[in-house]
XYZ file of C-alpha atoms in Angstrom:
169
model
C 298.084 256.818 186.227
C 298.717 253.251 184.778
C 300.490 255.054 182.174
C 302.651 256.816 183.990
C 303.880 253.749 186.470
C 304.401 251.957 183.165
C 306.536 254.360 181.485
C 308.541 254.750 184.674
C 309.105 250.906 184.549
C 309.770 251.165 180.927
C 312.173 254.121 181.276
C 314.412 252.446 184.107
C 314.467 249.259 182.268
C 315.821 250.937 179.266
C 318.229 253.531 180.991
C 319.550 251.513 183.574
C 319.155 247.814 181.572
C 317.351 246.127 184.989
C 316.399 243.079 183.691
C 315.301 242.346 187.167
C 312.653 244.912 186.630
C 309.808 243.713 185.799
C 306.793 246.566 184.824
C 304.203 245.148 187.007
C 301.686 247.084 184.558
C 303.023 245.848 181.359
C 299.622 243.440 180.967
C 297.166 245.717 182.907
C 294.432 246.350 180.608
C 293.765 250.187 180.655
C 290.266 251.446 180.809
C 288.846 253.533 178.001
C 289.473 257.791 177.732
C 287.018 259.726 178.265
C 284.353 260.872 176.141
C 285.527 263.761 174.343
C 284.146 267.021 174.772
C 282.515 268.915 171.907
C 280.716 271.643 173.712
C 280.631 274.904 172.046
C 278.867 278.218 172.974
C 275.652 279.047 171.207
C 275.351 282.778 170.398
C 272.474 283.250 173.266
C 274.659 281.269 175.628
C 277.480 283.883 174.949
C 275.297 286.370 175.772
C 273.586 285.489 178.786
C 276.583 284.529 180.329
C 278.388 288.321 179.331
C 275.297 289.893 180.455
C 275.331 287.642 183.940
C 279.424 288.186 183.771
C 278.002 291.967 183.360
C 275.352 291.911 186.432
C 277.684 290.481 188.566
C 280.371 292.911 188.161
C 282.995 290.644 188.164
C 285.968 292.422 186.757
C 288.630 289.294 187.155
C 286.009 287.004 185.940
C 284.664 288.756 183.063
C 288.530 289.599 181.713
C 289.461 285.782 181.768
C 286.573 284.472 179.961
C 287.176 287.284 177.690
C 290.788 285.948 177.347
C 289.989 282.398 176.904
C 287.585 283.261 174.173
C 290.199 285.647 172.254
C 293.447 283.952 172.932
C 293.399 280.370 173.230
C 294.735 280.711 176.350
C 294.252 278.143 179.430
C 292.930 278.623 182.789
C 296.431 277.940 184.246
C 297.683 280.208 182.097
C 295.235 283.084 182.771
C 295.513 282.683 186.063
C 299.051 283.065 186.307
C 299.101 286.306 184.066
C 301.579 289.023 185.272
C 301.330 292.478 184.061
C 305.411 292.177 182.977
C 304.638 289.481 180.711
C 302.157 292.184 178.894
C 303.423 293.749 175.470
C 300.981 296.562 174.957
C 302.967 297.958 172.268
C 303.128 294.543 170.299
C 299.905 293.376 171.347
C 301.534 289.871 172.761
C 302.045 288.545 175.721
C 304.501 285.710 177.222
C 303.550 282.514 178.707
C 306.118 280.881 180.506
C 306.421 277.523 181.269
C 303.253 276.142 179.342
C 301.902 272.560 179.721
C 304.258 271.877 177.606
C 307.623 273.385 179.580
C 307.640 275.543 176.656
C 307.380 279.593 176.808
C 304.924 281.016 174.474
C 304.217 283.941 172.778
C 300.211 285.165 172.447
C 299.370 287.821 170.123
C 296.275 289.620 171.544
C 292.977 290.917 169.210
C 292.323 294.485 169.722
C 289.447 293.576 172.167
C 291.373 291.476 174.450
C 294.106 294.283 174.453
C 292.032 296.756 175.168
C 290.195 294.882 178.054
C 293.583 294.295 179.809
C 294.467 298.098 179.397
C 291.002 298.949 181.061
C 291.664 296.242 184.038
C 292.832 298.245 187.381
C 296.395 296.585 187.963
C 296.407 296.611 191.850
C 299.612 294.329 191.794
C 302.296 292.254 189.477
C 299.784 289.873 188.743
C 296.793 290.621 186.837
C 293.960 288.304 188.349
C 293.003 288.546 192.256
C 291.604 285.169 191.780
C 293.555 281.816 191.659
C 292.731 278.886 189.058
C 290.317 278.017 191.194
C 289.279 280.801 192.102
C 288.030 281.692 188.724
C 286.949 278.212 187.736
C 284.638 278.620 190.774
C 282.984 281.978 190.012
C 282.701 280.764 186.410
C 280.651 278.040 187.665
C 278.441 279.836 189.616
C 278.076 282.592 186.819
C 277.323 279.639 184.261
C 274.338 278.003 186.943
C 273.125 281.645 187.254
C 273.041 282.271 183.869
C 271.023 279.335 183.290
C 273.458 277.553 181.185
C 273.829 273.988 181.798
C 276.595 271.850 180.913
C 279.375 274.133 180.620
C 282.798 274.563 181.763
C 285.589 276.992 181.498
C 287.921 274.829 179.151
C 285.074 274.633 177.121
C 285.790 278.060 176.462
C 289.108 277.024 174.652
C 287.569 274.601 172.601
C 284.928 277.593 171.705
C 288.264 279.676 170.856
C 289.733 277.744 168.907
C 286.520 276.697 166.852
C 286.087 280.445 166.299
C 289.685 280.746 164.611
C 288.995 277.511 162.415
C 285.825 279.275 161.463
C 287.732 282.251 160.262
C 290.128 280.766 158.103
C 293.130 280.164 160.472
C 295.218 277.116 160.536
């Protein structure tokens, strides 16, 4: 937040040449990032939460872990997921407006493509559940399962690990 007041300051002092200005930040010592997260998956944990994920019958929530383990993909952007934005034919799919204010194209592996074919579409979107929604019953799936310490981001990081791990840049 200090950050962003500062570069605010910093922007209108440069566009507009305020000398008057003064970025009441500027000297404001900033407190240390987080810790990084390293958490990945282990092989049981994968598989007690799929076989909770499983149990519970949780269609919506079962399909966006599978996503976020196959595609890279964030929770926003799983969440958001509309069936137009699907490319069965080309195995892709189009994010638009990222994080970044970028579009993006996803290719999807032959399990995550054929998990979105075998999801019921019961409107334009593909998920029921909101962001929250699904952060929520991942959280209670992930305490039922008996995992500790693990959240749905986490998946990404997991993801992304995976493709490392497989010889992708």
């Amino acid at each position: 937040e200090l950050n962003l007041i500062s570069s605010v300051f910093e922007k209108t002092y440069r566009e507009w040449l305020d000398s008057d200005l003064a970025n009441p930040v500027r000297g404001v010592k900033r407190p240390p990032d987080s810790p990084r997260r390293d958490r990945r998956l282990t092989t049981c944990e994968k598989a007690l939460l799929f076989s909770q994920l499983a149990k519970a019958s949780q269609q919506d929530l079962l399909l966006a872990v599978i996503l976020a383990l196959e595609t890279v993909m964030r929770l926003g952007e799983i969440a958001s997921l509309r069936w137009t934005s699907i490319n069965f034919e080309q195995a892709s799919l189009l994010l638009k407006d990222t994080k970044n204010g970028s579009n993006r194209h996803v290719i999807l592996s032959k399990r995550a493509l054929q998990c979105l074919e075998n999801h019921p579409a019961k409107n334009d979107r593909v998920f029921s559940l909101t962001g929250s929604g699904i952060q929520q019953a991942f959280r209670k799936a992930v305490r039922q399962a008996g995992i500790t310490d693990l959240r749905f981001h986490d998946l990404r990081h997991e993801a992304i690990s995976s493709l490392f791990e497989k010889g992708l840049t």
